[in-house]
Coordinates of C-alpha atoms in Angstrom, one line a residue:
X1 CA 8.4 -11.1 -29.5
X2 CA 5.4 -13.4 -31.3
X3 CA 3.8 -10.3 -32.7
X4 CA 4.0 -7.2 -34.0
X5 CA 3.5 -4.0 -31.6
X6 CA 3.7 -0.8 -32.2
X7 CA 4.4 1.9 -29.8
X8 CA 2.5 5.5 -29.8
X9 CA 3.9 8.5 -27.8
X10 CA 1.6 11.4 -27.3
X11 CA 2.3 14.9 -25.6
X12 CA 5.5 15.3 -24.5
X13 CA 7.9 12.9 -22.8
X14 CA 9.5 13.6 -19.4
X15 CA 10.0 10.3 -18.2
X16 CA 8.9 6.4 -19.5
X17 CA 7.7 4.4 -16.0
X18 CA 5.6 1.5 -15.9
X19 CA 5.5 -2.2 -16.8
X20 CA 6.7 -1.8 -20.5
X21 CA 10.2 -3.1 -20.5
X22 CA 12.0 0.1 -21.5
X23 CA 14.9 -1.6 -23.0
X24 CA 13.0 -2.5 -26.1
X25 CA 12.1 1.3 -26.7
X26 CA 14.1 4.7 -27.6
X27 CA 14.7 6.6 -24.6
X28 CA 14.3 10.0 -24.6
X29 CA 16.8 12.7 -24.0
X30 CA 14.4 15.4 -22.8
X31 CA 14.1 13.9 -18.6
X32 CA 14.3 17.2 -17.0
X33 CA 13.3 18.3 -13.3
X34 CA 13.6 16.2 -10.5
X35 CA 14.3 13.0 -11.7
X36 CA 12.9 9.6 -9.3
X37 CA 13.8 5.9 -9.2
X38 CA 13.2 4.4 -12.5
X39 CA 12.4 0.8 -12.8
X40 CA 14.2 -1.1 -15.7
X41 CA 12.6 -4.4 -14.7
X42 CA 10.0 -6.0 -13.1
X43 CA 11.9 -9.3 -12.4
X44 CA 15.4 -10.4 -11.1
X45 CA 17.5 -13.6 -10.1
X46 CA 20.5 -12.5 -8.2
X47 CA 22.6 -13.3 -5.4
X48 CA 23.9 -11.3 -2.5
X49 CA 21.5 -8.2 -1.9
X50 CA 22.5 -4.3 -2.5
X51 CA 26.4 -5.3 -3.6
X52 CA 27.4 -2.4 -5.5
X53 CA 27.9 -3.2 -9.1
X54 CA 29.6 -0.3 -11.3
X55 CA 27.8 -2.2 -14.1
X56 CA 26.4 0.1 -17.0
X57 CA 24.3 -1.7 -19.3
X58 CA 24.5 -0.5 -22.8
X59 CA 21.9 1.9 -23.9
X60 CA 20.4 1.9 -27.3
X61 CA 20.3 5.3 -29.2
X62 CA 18.0 8.6 -28.1
X63 CA 16.1 10.2 -30.9
X64 CA 14.2 13.2 -29.2
X65 CA 10.6 12.9 -29.7
X66 CA 9.0 15.9 -30.8
X67 CA 6.1 17.8 -29.2
X68 CA 2.6 16.9 -30.2
X69 CA -1.0 17.4 -29.6
X70 CA -1.7 13.7 -31.4
X71 CA -0.3 10.5 -31.0
X72 CA 3.2 9.9 -33.0
X73 CA 4.5 6.7 -33.5
X74 CA 7.5 4.5 -32.7
X75 CA 8.2 1.2 -34.1
X76 CA 9.7 -1.4 -31.9
X77 CA 11.5 -4.4 -33.2
X78 CA 9.7 -8.0 -33.3
X79 CA 13.0 -9.5 -32.9
X80 CA 13.4 -8.0 -29.4
X81 CA 15.8 -9.0 -26.9
X82 CA 13.7 -8.3 -23.9
X83 CA 13.6 -11.3 -20.9
X84 CA 10.8 -12.6 -19.8
X85 CA 8.6 -10.9 -17.1
X86 CA 6.6 -12.7 -14.8
X87 CA 3.5 -11.0 -12.6
X88 CA 3.8 -11.5 -9.1
X89 CA 0.5 -13.9 -9.7
X90 CA 2.3 -15.8 -11.9
X91 CA 5.0 -17.1 -9.5
X92 CA 8.2 -15.9 -11.2
X93 CA 11.3 -17.7 -11.8
X94 CA 13.6 -19.6 -9.5
X95 CA 16.8 -18.8 -8.5
X96 CA 19.4 -18.9 -11.6
X97 CA 16.8 -18.6 -14.1
X98 CA 14.8 -21.7 -12.9
X99 CA 11.7 -21.8 -14.9
X100 CA 13.0 -21.9 -18.2
X101 CA 14.0 -18.3 -18.6
X102 CA 17.3 -16.8 -18.1
X103 CA 18.1 -14.4 -15.3
X104 CA 16.8 -10.9 -15.4
X105 CA 18.4 -8.4 -13.2
X106 CA 17.1 -5.2 -11.4
X107 CA 19.3 -1.8 -11.9
X108 CA 18.4 1.3 -10.1
X109 CA 19.9 5.0 -10.9
X110 CA 18.9 9.2 -10.8
X111 CA 17.6 11.2 -8.2
X112 CA 15.9 9.1 -5.5
X113 CA 16.8 8.6 -2.0
X114 CA 20.5 9.5 -3.1
X115 CA 21.9 10.4 -6.2
X116 CA 22.8 7.3 -8.2
X117 CA 25.1 8.5 -11.5
X118 CA 25.8 5.4 -12.7
X119 CA 23.4 2.3 -12.5
X120 CA 23.8 0.0 -9.6
X121 CA 22.6 -3.7 -9.5
X122 CA 20.4 -4.8 -7.2
X123 CA 22.0 -8.0 -6.1
X124 CA 20.1 -10.7 -3.9
X125 CA 16.5 -12.2 -4.2
X126 CA 14.3 -13.4 -6.8
X127 CA 12.2 -10.5 -7.5
X128 CA 9.2 -11.1 -9.3
X129 CA 7.9 -7.8 -9.2
X130 CA 8.8 -4.0 -8.8
X131 CA 7.2 -0.6 -8.5
X132 CA 8.8 2.4 -8.3
X133 CA 7.1 5.8 -6.3
X134 CA 8.7 9.2 -6.2
X135 CA 12.0 8.2 -4.1
X136 CA 11.1 5.0 -3.0
X137 CA 10.4 1.6 -4.4
X138 CA 8.7 -1.5 -3.3
X139 CA 9.5 -5.3 -4.7
X140 CA 7.9 -8.8 -4.4
X141 CA 10.3 -11.3 -3.8
X142 CA 10.4 -15.1 -4.0
X143 CA 7.8 -16.3 -1.4
X144 CA 5.9 -13.0 -1.8
X145 CA 7.7 -11.3 0.7
X146 CA 7.4 -7.8 0.5
X147 CA 10.6 -5.7 0.3
X148 CA 10.8 -1.7 0.4
X149 CA 13.6 1.2 0.2
X150 CA 14.4 4.6 -0.6
X151 CA 12.7 8.2 1.0
X152 CA 9.5 8.0 3.3
X153 CA 9.1 11.7 4.1
X154 CA 5.4 11.2 3.4
X155 CA 4.8 7.6 4.9
X156 CA 5.5 6.0 1.9
X157 CA 7.7 3.3 3.7
X158 CA 5.0 2.1 6.0
X159 CA 7.9 1.7 8.8
X160 CA 6.4 4.7 11.3
X161 CA 7.3 8.1 11.6
X162 CA 10.7 7.9 13.0
X163 CA 12.1 5.5 10.1
X164 CA 11.6 7.4 6.7
X165 CA 15.3 6.4 5.1
X166 CA 16.1 3.1 4.4
X167 CA 19.2 3.0 1.5
X168 CA 19.4 -0.8 1.2
X169 CA 16.2 -2.9 0.1
X170 CA 14.6 -4.7 3.5
X171 CA 12.2 -6.7 4.4
X172 CA 8.9 -5.0 5.1
X173 CA 8.3 -5.9 8.9
X174 CA 4.7 -5.5 8.8
X175 CA 4.3 -8.4 6.2
X176 CA 7.0 -11.0 7.3
X177 CA 5.1 -14.2 6.8
X178 CA 2.2 -12.6 4.7
X179 CA 1.9 -13.6 1.4
X180 CA 1.7 -10.4 -0.8
X181 CA 0.2 -10.8 -4.2
X182 CA 0.7 -7.4 -5.7
X183 CA 1.9 -3.9 -4.8
X184 CA 1.4 -0.3 -5.9
X185 CA 3.3 3.0 -5.9
X186 CA 2.3 6.5 -6.3
X187 CA 4.0 9.5 -5.6
X188 CA 4.4 9.2 -1.9
X189 CA 1.9 6.4 -1.6
X190 CA 2.1 2.6 -1.1
X191 CA -0.2 -0.7 -1.6
X192 CA -0.4 -4.0 -1.3
X193 CA -2.8 -7.0 -1.9
X194 CA -1.7 -9.6 0.5
X195 CA -4.0 -13.2 0.5
X196 CA -7.3 -13.3 1.1
X197 CA -7.5 -10.3 -1.3
X198 CA -6.8 -7.5 1.8
X199 CA -5.7 -4.6 0.8
X200 CA -3.3 -2.0 2.7
X201 CA -2.3 1.2 2.1
X202 CA 0.0 4.2 3.5
X203 CA 1.7 7.3 2.9
X204 CA -0.1 10.7 1.8
X205 CA -3.8 10.1 1.7
X206 CA -6.4 12.5 0.8
X207 CA -5.3 15.3 3.6
X208 CA -3.5 12.9 6.4
X209 CA -0.1 10.8 6.5
X210 CA -0.5 7.3 7.4
X211 CA 3.0 6.2 8.8
X212 CA 1.9 2.3 9.2
X213 CA 0.2 0.2 7.1
X214 CA -4.0 0.6 7.4
X215 CA -6.3 -1.7 6.0
X216 CA -8.6 -0.5 3.1
X217 CA -11.7 -2.3 3.9
X218 CA -13.7 -0.4 1.1
X219 CA -11.1 -1.9 -1.2
X220 CA -10.3 -5.1 0.7
X221 CA -13.8 -7.1 -0.3
X222 CA -12.8 -6.8 -4.0
X223 CA -10.5 -8.3 -6.7
X224 CA -8.4 -5.2 -7.3
X225 CA -6.2 -5.4 -10.6
X226 CA -4.7 -1.8 -10.7
X227 CA -4.3 1.1 -8.0
X228 CA -2.7 4.2 -9.4
X229 CA -2.2 7.7 -6.8
X230 CA -2.4 11.1 -7.4
X231 CA -0.8 13.5 -4.7
X232 CA -4.0 13.1 -2.5
X233 CA -6.3 10.6 -4.5
X234 CA -6.3 7.0 -5.7
X235 CA -8.0 5.3 -8.8
X236 CA -8.5 1.9 -8.3
X237 CA -9.7 -1.0 -11.1
X238 CA -11.6 -3.7 -9.5
X239 CA -13.0 -6.7 -11.2
X240 CA -15.5 -8.4 -9.2
X241 CA -16.8 -8.0 -5.2
X242 CA -17.6 -10.4 -2.8
X243 CA -18.7 -10.6 0.9
X244 CA -16.1 -11.5 3.6
X245 CA -16.3 -14.3 4.7
X246 CA -18.5 -15.9 2.0
X247 CA -15.4 -16.7 -0.2
X248 CA -18.0 -16.1 -3.3
X249 CA -17.1 -13.4 -5.7
X250 CA -19.3 -11.7 -8.2
X251 CA -18.2 -9.8 -11.3
X252 CA -18.7 -6.0 -11.6
X253 CA -20.8 -4.8 -14.5
X254 CA -18.9 -5.2 -18.1
X255 CA -16.1 -6.8 -16.1
X256 CA -14.2 -4.3 -14.4
X257 CA -15.2 -1.3 -12.6
X258 CA -13.2 2.0 -12.1
X259 CA -13.4 3.8 -8.5
X260 CA -12.1 7.1 -6.9
X261 CA -11.3 8.0 -3.6
X262 CA -9.6 11.4 -2.3
X263 CA -9.5 15.0 -3.7
X264 CA -8.0 16.8 -6.5
X265 CA -8.5 20.5 -7.8
X266 CA -7.4 19.3 -10.8
X267 CA -9.7 16.7 -11.9
X268 CA -7.9 13.7 -11.3
X269 CA -10.7 12.1 -9.6
X270 CA -13.0 12.7 -13.2
X271 CA -16.2 13.4 -11.4
X272 CA -16.8 16.9 -13.0
X273 CA -15.6 20.5 -11.9
X274 CA -18.4 20.4 -9.3
X275 CA -17.0 17.6 -7.6
X276 CA -13.7 17.7 -6.3
X277 CA -13.5 15.9 -3.3
X278 CA -14.7 12.0 -2.8
X279 CA -14.1 10.6 0.9
X280 CA -15.4 7.5 -0.1
X281 CA -14.9 5.0 -2.7
X282 CA -17.4 6.1 -5.7
X283 CA -17.7 4.7 -9.2
X284 CA -16.7 6.6 -11.7
X285 CA -20.0 6.8 -14.0
X286 CA -18.4 7.7 -17.3
X287 CA -16.3 4.3 -17.6
X288 CA -19.3 2.2 -16.0
X289 CA -20.2 0.6 -19.4
X290 CA -16.5 0.2 -20.7
X291 CA -14.2 -3.0 -19.8
X292 CA -11.2 -0.8 -19.0
X293 CA -8.4 -3.5 -18.1
X294 CA -5.1 -1.1 -17.7
X295 CA -4.6 2.1 -15.5
X296 CA -1.9 4.6 -15.2
X297 CA -1.4 7.8 -14.0
X298 CA 1.2 10.7 -13.1
X299 CA 0.7 13.3 -10.4
X300 CA -1.6 15.4 -12.8
X301 CA -3.8 12.9 -14.8
X302 CA -4.8 9.4 -15.4
X303 CA -5.1 7.2 -18.3
X304 CA -7.2 3.9 -18.8
X305 CA -7.2 1.6 -22.0
X306 CA -10.5 -1.0 -22.3
X307 CA -10.8 -4.6 -23.6
X308 CA -11.7 -3.0 -27.3
X309 CA -8.3 -0.9 -27.6
X310 CA -10.1 2.6 -26.6
X311 CA -7.9 5.3 -24.2
X312 CA -9.6 7.5 -22.2
X313 CA -7.9 9.9 -20.1
X314 CA -8.8 12.9 -17.2
X315 CA -6.6 15.5 -15.0
X316 CA -4.4 18.0 -15.9
X317 CA -1.7 18.5 -19.2
X318 CA -0.2 21.5 -20.2
X319 CA -1.7 23.0 -23.6
X320 CA -3.6 20.2 -25.7
X321 CA -1.4 17.5 -24.7
X322 CA -4.2 15.2 -23.5
X323 CA -4.9 14.3 -27.1
X324 CA -8.8 14.9 -26.3
X325 CA -9.0 18.4 -28.1
X326 CA -9.4 20.1 -25.1
X327 CA -7.1 22.6 -23.6
X328 CA -6.3 22.7 -19.8
X329 CA -7.9 20.4 -17.3
X330 CA -10.2 17.5 -18.5
X331 CA -12.7 16.8 -15.9
X332 CA -14.5 13.3 -17.1
X333 CA -12.8 10.6 -18.6
X334 CA -12.6 11.6 -22.4
X335 CA -11.7 9.3 -25.6
X336 CA -8.4 10.3 -26.8
X337 CA -8.5 11.2 -30.5
X338 CA -6.2 9.8 -33.0
X339 CA -5.7 6.2 -31.9
X340 CA -8.7 4.9 -33.6
X341 CA -7.1 2.7 -36.0
X342 CA -5.2 1.0 -33.1
X343 CA -6.0 -1.6 -30.8
X344 CA -4.0 -0.6 -27.6
X345 CA -3.1 -3.1 -24.7
X346 CA -1.1 -0.7 -22.5
X347 CA -0.9 2.6 -21.3
X348 CA 1.5 5.2 -19.4
X349 CA 1.6 8.7 -18.1
X350 CA 4.4 10.9 -17.7
X351 CA 4.3 14.3 -16.2
X352 CA 3.0 15.6 -19.5
X353 CA 3.0 12.6 -21.8
X354 CA 1.5 9.2 -22.2
X355 CA 2.8 6.3 -24.1
X356 CA 0.5 3.8 -25.5
X357 CA 1.4 0.2 -26.5
X358 CA -0.8 -1.1 -29.5
X359 CA -1.2 -4.7 -30.9
X360 CA -0.9 -4.1 -34.8
X361 CA -3.6 -5.3 -36.7
X362 CA -4.7 -6.0 -40.3
X363 CA -3.7 -3.2 -42.7

């Protein structure tokens, strides 16, 4: 890496999931309970999709982080061997590492659609981005096609009520010929943003199951930067709004806006203890004057980081693991304590834990 970075771990780690390249981080040996398909890379360039490979990449040593109610620090090497990762908007590498970088391959393992005790290499397409849900995976491949696989008993595959299991990656039939710009997965939900900033969703949405992709009109007039899901709720980060057909976009607020929708008795909406349901998209007032740049969520809590490097969280975490000093449910976005000396640039959420990546500033 060209800059020194620091990873802060808050609470108890159950699993690491998200856009951070986990090859660069010490892995935790405390992953217990039902596991999911893990994301180990966000881009690949390979051939012949899904030929099973027993390849087992060497793993780093696995120190077990101690439980703590305030952030502890894990140092990562500045001479990291991590491979380049591209954004789905950035156009990814071509086959055989075209674009100046080496090949980056995608592996999967764990108790997802089926138990895989050893990493299996997913071969075939030039994968630009990959996301993991509870038991399903979605990927954007070359020419911005959407591929999907896994288990979809909650509708998260979007292939209809009669097709709830897909063992091998396949092109999503609804989006064949459609340029998909981004994809997000929740425990039992999937959302994509297609060309023209059209947002489609399916899976367990609020109190209903959506088996086929459904247009989300309240987000389709926005430039969406991120969507995270709870069991029956969503939180979205938008950068601009526009009127359909006008082709003009107006930046929101200070540069971003956090909106919520759905229902939650565990504080995932962030609207306070008296507002457990929001059937329509609602702006989160406590973050109105904050320039939020990243979101992450688990099934019980949400975490956000601002442009100035501040971290806010809301929802339910066991004990005082939220880092806010509040026991139990945190009903509205509350700043995490103990990170004031760091400029946080990215966050991730585990079942009862948080992971924050900081850019080391001057001493």
